[in-house]
PDB file of N, CA, C and O in Angstrom:
ATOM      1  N   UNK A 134     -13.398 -11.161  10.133  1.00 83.00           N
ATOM      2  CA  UNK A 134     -13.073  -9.927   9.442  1.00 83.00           C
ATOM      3  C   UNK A 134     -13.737  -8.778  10.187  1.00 83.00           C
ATOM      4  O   UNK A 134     -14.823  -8.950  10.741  1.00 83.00           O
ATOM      5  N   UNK A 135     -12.967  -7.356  10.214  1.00 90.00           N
ATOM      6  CA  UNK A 135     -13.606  -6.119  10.687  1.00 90.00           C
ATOM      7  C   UNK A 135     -14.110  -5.140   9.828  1.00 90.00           C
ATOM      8  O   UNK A 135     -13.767  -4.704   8.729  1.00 90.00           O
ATOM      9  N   UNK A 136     -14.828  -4.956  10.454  1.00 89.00           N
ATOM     10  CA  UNK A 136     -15.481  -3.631   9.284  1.00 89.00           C
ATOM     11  C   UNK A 136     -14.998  -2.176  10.042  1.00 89.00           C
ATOM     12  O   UNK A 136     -14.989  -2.105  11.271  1.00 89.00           O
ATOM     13  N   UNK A 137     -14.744  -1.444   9.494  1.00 90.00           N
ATOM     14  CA  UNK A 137     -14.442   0.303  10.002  1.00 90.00           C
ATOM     15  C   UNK A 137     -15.448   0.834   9.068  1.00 90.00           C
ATOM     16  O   UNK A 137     -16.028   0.304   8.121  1.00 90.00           O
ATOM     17  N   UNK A 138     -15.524   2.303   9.697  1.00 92.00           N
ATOM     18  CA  UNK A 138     -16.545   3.206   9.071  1.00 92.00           C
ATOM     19  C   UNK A 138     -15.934   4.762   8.877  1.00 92.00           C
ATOM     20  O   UNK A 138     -15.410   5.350   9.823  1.00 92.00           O
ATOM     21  N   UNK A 139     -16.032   5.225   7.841  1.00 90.00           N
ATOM     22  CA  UNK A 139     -15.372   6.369   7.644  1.00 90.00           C
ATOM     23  C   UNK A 139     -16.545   7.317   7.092  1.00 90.00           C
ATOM     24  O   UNK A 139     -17.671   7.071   6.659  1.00 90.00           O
ATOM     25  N   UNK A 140     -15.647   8.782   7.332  1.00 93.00           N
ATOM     26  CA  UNK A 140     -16.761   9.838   6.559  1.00 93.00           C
ATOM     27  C   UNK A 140     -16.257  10.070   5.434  1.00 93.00           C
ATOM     28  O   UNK A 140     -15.103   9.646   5.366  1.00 93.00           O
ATOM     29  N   UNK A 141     -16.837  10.853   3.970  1.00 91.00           N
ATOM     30  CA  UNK A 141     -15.961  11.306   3.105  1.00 91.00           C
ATOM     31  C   UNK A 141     -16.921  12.513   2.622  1.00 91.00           C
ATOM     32  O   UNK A 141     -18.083  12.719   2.974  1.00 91.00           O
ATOM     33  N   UNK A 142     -16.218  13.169   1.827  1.00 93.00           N
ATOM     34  CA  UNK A 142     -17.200  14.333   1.306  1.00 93.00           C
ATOM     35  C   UNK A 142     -18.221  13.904   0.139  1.00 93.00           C
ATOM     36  O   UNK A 142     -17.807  13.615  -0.984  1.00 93.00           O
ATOM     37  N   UNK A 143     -19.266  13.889   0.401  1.00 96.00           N
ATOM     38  CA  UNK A 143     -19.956  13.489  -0.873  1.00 96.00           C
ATOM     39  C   UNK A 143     -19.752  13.231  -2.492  1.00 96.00           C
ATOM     40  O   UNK A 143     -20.230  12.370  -3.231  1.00 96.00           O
ATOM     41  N   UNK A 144     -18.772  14.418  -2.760  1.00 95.00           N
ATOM     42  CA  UNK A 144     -18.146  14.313  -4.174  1.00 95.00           C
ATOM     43  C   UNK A 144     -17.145  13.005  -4.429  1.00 95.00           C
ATOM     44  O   UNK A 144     -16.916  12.199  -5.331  1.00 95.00           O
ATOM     45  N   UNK A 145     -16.730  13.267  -3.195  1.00 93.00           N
ATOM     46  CA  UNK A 145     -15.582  11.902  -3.044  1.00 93.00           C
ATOM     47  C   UNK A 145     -16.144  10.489  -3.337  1.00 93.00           C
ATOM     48  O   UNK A 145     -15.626   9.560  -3.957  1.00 93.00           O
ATOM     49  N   UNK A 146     -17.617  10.601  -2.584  1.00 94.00           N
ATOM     50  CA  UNK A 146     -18.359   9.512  -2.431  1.00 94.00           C
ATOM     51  C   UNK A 146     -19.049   9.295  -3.812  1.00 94.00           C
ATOM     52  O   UNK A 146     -19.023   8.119  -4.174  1.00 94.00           O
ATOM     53  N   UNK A 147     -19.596  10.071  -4.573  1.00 95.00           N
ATOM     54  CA  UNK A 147     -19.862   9.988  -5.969  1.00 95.00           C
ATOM     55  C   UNK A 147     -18.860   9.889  -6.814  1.00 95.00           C
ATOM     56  O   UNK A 147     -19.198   9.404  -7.894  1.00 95.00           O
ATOM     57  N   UNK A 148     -17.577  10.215  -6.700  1.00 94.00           N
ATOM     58  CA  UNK A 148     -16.431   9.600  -7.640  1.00 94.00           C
ATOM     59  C   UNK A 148     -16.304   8.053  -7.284  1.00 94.00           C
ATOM     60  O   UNK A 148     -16.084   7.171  -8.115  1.00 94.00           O
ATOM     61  N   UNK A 149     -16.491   7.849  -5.802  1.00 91.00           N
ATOM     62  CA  UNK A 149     -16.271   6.305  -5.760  1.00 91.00           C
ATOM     63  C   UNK A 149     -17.233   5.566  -6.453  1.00 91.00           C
ATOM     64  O   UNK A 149     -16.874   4.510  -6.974  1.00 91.00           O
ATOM     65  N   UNK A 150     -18.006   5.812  -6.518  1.00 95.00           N
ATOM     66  CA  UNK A 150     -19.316   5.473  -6.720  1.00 95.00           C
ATOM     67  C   UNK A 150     -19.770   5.321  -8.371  1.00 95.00           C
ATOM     68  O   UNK A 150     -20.701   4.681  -8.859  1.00 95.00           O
ATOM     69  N   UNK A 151     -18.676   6.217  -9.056  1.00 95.00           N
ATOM     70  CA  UNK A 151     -18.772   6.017 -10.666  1.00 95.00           C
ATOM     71  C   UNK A 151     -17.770   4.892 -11.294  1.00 95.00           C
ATOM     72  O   UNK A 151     -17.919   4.204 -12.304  1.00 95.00           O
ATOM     73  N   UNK A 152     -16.574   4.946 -10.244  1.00 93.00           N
ATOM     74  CA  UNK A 152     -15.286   4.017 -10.200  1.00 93.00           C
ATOM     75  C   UNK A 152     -16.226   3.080 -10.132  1.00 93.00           C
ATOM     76  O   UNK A 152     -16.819   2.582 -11.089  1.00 93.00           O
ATOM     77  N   UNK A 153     -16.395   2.787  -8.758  1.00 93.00           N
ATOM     78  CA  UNK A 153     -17.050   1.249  -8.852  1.00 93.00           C
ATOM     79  C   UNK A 153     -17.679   0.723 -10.140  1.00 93.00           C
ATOM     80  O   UNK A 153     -17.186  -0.165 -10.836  1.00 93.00           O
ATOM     81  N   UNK A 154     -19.070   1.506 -10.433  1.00 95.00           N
ATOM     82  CA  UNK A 154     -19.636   1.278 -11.708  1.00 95.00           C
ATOM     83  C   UNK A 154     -18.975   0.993 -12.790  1.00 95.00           C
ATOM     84  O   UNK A 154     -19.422   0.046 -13.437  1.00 95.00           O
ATOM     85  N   UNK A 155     -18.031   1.529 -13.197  1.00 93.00           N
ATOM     86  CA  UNK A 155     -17.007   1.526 -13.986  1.00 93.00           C
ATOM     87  C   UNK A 155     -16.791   0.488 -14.342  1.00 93.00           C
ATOM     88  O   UNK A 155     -17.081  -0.061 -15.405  1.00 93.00           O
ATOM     89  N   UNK A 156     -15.952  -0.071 -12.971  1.00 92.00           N
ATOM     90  CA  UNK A 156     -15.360  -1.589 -13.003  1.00 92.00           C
ATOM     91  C   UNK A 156     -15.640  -2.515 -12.513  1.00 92.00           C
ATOM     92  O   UNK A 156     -14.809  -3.296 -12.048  1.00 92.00           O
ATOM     93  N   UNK A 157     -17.450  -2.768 -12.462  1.00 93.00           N
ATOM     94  CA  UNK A 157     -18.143  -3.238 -12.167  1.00 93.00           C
ATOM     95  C   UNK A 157     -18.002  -3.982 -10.258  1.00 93.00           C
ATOM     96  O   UNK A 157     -18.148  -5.171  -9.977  1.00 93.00           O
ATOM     97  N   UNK A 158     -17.789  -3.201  -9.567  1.00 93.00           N
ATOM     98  CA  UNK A 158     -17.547  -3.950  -8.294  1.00 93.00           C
ATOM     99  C   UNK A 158     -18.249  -2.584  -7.495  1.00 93.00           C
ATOM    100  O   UNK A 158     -18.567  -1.429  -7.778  1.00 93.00           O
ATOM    101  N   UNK A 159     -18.267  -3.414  -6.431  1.00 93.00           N
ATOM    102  CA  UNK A 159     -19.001  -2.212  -5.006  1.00 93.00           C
ATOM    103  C   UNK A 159     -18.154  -1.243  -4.729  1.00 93.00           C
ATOM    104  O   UNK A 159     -17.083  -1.021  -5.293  1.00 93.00           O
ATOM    105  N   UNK A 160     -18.612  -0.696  -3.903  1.00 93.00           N
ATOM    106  CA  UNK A 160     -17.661   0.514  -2.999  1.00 93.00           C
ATOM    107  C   UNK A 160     -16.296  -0.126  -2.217  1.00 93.00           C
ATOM    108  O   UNK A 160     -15.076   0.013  -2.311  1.00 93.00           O
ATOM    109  N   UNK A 161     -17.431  -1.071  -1.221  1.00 92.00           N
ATOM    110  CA  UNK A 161     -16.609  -1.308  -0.615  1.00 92.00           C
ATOM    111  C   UNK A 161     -15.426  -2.061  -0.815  1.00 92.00           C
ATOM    112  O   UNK A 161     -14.314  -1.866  -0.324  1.00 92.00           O
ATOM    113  N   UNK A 162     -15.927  -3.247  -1.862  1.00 93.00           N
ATOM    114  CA  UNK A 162     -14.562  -4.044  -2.865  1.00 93.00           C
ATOM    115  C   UNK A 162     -13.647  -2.765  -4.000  1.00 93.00           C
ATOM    116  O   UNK A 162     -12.630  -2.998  -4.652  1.00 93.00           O
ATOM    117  N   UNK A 163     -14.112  -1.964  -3.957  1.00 92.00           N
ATOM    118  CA  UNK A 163     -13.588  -0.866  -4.464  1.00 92.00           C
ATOM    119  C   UNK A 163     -11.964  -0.687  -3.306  1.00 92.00           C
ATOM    120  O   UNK A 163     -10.765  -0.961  -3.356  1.00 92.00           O
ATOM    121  N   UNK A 164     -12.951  -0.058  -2.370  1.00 92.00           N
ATOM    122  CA  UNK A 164     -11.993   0.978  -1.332  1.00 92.00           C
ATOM    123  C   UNK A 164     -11.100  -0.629  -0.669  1.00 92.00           C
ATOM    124  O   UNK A 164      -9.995  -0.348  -0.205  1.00 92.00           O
ATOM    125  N   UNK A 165     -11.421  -2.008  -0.599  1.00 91.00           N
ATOM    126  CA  UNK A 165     -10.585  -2.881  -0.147  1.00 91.00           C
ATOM    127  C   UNK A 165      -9.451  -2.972  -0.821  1.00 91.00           C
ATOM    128  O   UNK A 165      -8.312  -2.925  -0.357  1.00 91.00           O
ATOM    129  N   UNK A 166      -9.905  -3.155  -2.354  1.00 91.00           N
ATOM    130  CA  UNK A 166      -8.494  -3.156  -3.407  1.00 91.00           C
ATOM    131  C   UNK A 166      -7.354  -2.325  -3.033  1.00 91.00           C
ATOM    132  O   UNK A 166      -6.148  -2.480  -2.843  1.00 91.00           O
ATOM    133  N   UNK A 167      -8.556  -1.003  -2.990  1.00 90.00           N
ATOM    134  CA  UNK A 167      -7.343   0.598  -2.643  1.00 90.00           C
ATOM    135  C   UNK A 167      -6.374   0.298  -1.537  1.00 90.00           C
ATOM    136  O   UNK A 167      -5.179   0.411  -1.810  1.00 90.00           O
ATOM    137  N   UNK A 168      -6.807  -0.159  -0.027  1.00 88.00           N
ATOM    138  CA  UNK A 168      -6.447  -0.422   0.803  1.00 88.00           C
ATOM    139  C   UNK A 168      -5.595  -1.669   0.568  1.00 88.00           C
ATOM    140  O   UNK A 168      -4.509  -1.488   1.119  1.00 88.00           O
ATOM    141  N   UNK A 169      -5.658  -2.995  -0.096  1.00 88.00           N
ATOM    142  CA  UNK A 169      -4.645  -3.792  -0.313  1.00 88.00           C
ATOM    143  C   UNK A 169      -3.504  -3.348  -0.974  1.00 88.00           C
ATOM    144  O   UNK A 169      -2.389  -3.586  -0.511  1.00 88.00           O
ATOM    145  N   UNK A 170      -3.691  -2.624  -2.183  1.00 84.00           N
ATOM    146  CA  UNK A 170      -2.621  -2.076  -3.195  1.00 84.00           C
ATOM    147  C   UNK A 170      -1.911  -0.856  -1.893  1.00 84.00           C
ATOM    148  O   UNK A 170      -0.702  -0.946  -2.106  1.00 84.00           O
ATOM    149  N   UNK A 171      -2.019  -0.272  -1.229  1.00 81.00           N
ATOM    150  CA  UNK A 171      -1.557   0.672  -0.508  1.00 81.00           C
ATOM    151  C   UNK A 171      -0.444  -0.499   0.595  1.00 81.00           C
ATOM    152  O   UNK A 171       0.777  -0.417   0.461  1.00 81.00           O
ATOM    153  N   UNK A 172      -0.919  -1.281   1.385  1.00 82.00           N
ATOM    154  CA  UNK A 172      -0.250  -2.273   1.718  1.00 82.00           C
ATOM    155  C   UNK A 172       0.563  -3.036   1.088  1.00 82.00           C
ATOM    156  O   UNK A 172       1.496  -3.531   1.721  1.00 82.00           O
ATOM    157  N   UNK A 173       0.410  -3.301  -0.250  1.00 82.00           N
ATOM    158  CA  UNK A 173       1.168  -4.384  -0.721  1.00 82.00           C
ATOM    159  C   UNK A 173       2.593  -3.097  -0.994  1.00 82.00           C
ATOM    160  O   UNK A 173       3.759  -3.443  -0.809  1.00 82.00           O
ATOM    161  N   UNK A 174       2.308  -1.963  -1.346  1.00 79.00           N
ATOM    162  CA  UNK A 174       3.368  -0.980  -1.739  1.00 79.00           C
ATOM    163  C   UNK A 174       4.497  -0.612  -0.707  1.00 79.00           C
ATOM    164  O   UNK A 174       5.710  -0.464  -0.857  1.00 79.00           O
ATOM    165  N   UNK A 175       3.733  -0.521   0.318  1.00 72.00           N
ATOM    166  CA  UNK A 175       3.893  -0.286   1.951  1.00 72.00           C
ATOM    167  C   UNK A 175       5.256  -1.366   2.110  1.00 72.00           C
ATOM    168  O   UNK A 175       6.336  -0.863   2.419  1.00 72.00           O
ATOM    169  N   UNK A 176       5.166  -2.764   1.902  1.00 76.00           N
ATOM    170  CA  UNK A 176       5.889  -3.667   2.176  1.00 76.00           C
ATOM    171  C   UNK A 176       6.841  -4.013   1.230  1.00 76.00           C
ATOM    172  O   UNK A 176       7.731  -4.829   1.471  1.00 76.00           O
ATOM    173  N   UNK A 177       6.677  -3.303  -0.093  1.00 77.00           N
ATOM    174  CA  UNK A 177       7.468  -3.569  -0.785  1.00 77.00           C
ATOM    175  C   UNK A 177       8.405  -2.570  -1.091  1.00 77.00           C
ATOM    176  O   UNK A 177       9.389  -2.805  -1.793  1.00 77.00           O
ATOM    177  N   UNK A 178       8.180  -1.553  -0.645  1.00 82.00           N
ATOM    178  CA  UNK A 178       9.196  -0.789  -0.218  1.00 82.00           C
ATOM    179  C   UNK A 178      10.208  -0.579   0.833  1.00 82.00           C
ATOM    180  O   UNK A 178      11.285   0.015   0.785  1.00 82.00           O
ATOM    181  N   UNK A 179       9.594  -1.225   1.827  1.00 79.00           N
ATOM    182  CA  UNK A 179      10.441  -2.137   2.653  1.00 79.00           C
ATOM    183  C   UNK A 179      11.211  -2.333   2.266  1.00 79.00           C
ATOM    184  O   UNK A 179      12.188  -1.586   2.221  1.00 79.00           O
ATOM    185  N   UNK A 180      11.117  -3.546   1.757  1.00 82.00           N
ATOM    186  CA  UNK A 180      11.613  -4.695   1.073  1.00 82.00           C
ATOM    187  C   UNK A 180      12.879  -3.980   0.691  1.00 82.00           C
ATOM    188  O   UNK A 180      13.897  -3.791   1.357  1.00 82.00           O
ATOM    189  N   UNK A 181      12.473  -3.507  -0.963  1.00 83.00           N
ATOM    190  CA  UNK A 181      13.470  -2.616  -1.659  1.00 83.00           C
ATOM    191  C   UNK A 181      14.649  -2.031  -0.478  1.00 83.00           C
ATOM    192  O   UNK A 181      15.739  -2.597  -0.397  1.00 83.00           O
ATOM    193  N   UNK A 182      14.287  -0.794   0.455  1.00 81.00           N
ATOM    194  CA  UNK A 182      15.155  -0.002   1.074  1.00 81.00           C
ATOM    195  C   UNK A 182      15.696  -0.978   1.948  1.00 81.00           C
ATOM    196  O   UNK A 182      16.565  -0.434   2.629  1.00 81.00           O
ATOM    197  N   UNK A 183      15.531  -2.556   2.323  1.00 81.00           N
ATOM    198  CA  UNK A 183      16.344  -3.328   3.129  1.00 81.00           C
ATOM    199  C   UNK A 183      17.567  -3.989   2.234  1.00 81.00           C
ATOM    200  O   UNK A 183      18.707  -4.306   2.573  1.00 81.00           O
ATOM    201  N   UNK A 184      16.944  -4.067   1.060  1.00 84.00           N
ATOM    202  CA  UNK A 184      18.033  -5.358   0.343  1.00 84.00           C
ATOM    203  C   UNK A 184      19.163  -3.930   0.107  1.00 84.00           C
ATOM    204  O   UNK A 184      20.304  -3.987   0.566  1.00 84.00           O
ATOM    205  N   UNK A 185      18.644  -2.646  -0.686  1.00 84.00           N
ATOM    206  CA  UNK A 185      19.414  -1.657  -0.284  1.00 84.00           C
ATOM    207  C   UNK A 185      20.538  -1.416   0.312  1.00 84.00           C
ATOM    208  O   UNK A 185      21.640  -1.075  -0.117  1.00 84.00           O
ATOM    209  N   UNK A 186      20.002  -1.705   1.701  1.00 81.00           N
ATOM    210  CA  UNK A 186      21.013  -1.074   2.817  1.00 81.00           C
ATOM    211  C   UNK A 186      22.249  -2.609   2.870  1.00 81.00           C
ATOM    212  O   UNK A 186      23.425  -2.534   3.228  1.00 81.00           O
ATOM    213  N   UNK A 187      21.455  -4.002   2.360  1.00 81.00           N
ATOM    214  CA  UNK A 187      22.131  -4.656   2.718  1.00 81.00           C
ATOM    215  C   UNK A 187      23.100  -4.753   2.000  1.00 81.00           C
ATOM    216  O   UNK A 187      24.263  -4.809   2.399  1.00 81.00           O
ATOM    217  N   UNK A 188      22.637  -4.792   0.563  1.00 84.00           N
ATOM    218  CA  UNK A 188      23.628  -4.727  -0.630  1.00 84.00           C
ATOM    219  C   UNK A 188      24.457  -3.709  -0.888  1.00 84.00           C
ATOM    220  O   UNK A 188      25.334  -3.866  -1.738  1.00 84.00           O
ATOM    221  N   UNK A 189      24.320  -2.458  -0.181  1.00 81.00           N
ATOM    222  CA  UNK A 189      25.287  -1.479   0.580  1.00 81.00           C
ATOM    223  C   UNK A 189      26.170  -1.700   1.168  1.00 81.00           C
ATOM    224  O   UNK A 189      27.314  -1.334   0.897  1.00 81.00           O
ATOM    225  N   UNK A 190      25.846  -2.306   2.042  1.00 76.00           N
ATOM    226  CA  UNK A 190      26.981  -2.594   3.192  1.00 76.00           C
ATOM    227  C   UNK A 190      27.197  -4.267   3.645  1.00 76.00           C
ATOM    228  O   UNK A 190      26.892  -4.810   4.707  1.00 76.00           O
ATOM    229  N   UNK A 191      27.669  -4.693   2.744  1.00 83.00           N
ATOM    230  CA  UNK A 191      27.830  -6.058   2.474  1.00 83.00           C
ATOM    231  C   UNK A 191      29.196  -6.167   3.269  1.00 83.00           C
ATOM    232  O   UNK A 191      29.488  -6.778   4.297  1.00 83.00           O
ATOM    233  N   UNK A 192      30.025  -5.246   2.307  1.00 78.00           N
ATOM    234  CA  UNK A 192      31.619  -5.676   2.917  1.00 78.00           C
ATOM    235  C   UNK A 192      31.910  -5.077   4.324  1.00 78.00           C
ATOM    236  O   UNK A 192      32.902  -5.388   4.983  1.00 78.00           O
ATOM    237  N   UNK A 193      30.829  -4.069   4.781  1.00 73.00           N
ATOM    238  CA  UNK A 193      30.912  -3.199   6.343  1.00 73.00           C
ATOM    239  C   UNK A 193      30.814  -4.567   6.698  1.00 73.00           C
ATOM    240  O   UNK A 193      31.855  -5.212   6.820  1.00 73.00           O
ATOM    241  N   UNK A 194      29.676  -5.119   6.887  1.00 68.00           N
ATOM    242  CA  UNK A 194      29.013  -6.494   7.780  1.00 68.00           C
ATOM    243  C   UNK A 194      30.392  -7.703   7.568  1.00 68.00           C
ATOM    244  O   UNK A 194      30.831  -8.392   8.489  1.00 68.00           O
ATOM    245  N   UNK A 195      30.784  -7.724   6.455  1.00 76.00           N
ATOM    246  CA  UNK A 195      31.520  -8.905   6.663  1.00 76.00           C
ATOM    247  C   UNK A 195      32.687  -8.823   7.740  1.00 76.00           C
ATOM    248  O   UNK A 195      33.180  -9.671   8.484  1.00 76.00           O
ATOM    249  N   UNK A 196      32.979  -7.243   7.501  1.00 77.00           N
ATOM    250  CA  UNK A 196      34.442  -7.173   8.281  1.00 77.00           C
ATOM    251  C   UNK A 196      34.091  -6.994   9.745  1.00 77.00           C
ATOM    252  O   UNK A 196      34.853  -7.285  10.667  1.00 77.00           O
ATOM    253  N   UNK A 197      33.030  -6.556   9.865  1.00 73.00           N
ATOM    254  CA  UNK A 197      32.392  -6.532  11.600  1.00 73.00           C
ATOM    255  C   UNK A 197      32.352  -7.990  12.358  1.00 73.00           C
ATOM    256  O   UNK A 197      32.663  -8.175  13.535  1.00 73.00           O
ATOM    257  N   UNK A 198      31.821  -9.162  11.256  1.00 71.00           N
ATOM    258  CA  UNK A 198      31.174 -10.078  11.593  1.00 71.00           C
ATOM    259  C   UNK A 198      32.421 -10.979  11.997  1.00 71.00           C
ATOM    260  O   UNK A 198      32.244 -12.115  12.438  1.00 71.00           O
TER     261      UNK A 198
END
């Protein structure tokens, strides 16, 4: 696994920092969640705008094919 390092503005860093507390987890399992849920959205929107285009153009593809 990699670690990265970022800056943030202090306020930022004390909102994370009450979140965490909140919901009982660290920063950094904090900001990982953030970063998974941002990915998992990432791909599933994909997803969505492919079946989309496919279920769009179903009968284009057949008559090409």
């Amino acid at each position: 696994m990699n670690s990265i390092t970022i800056k943030i503005p202090d306020e930022d860093l004390e909102k994370l920092q009450a979140t965490a507390n909140r919901l009982g987890v660290s920063i950094e399992e904090l900001v990982l969640m953030g970063v998974e849920n941002l990915l998992k959205q990432s791909d599933a929107s994909f997803q969505d705008a492919m079946d989309y285009l496919l279920k769009k153009n179903t009968e284009l593809y057949k008559r090409l094919a």
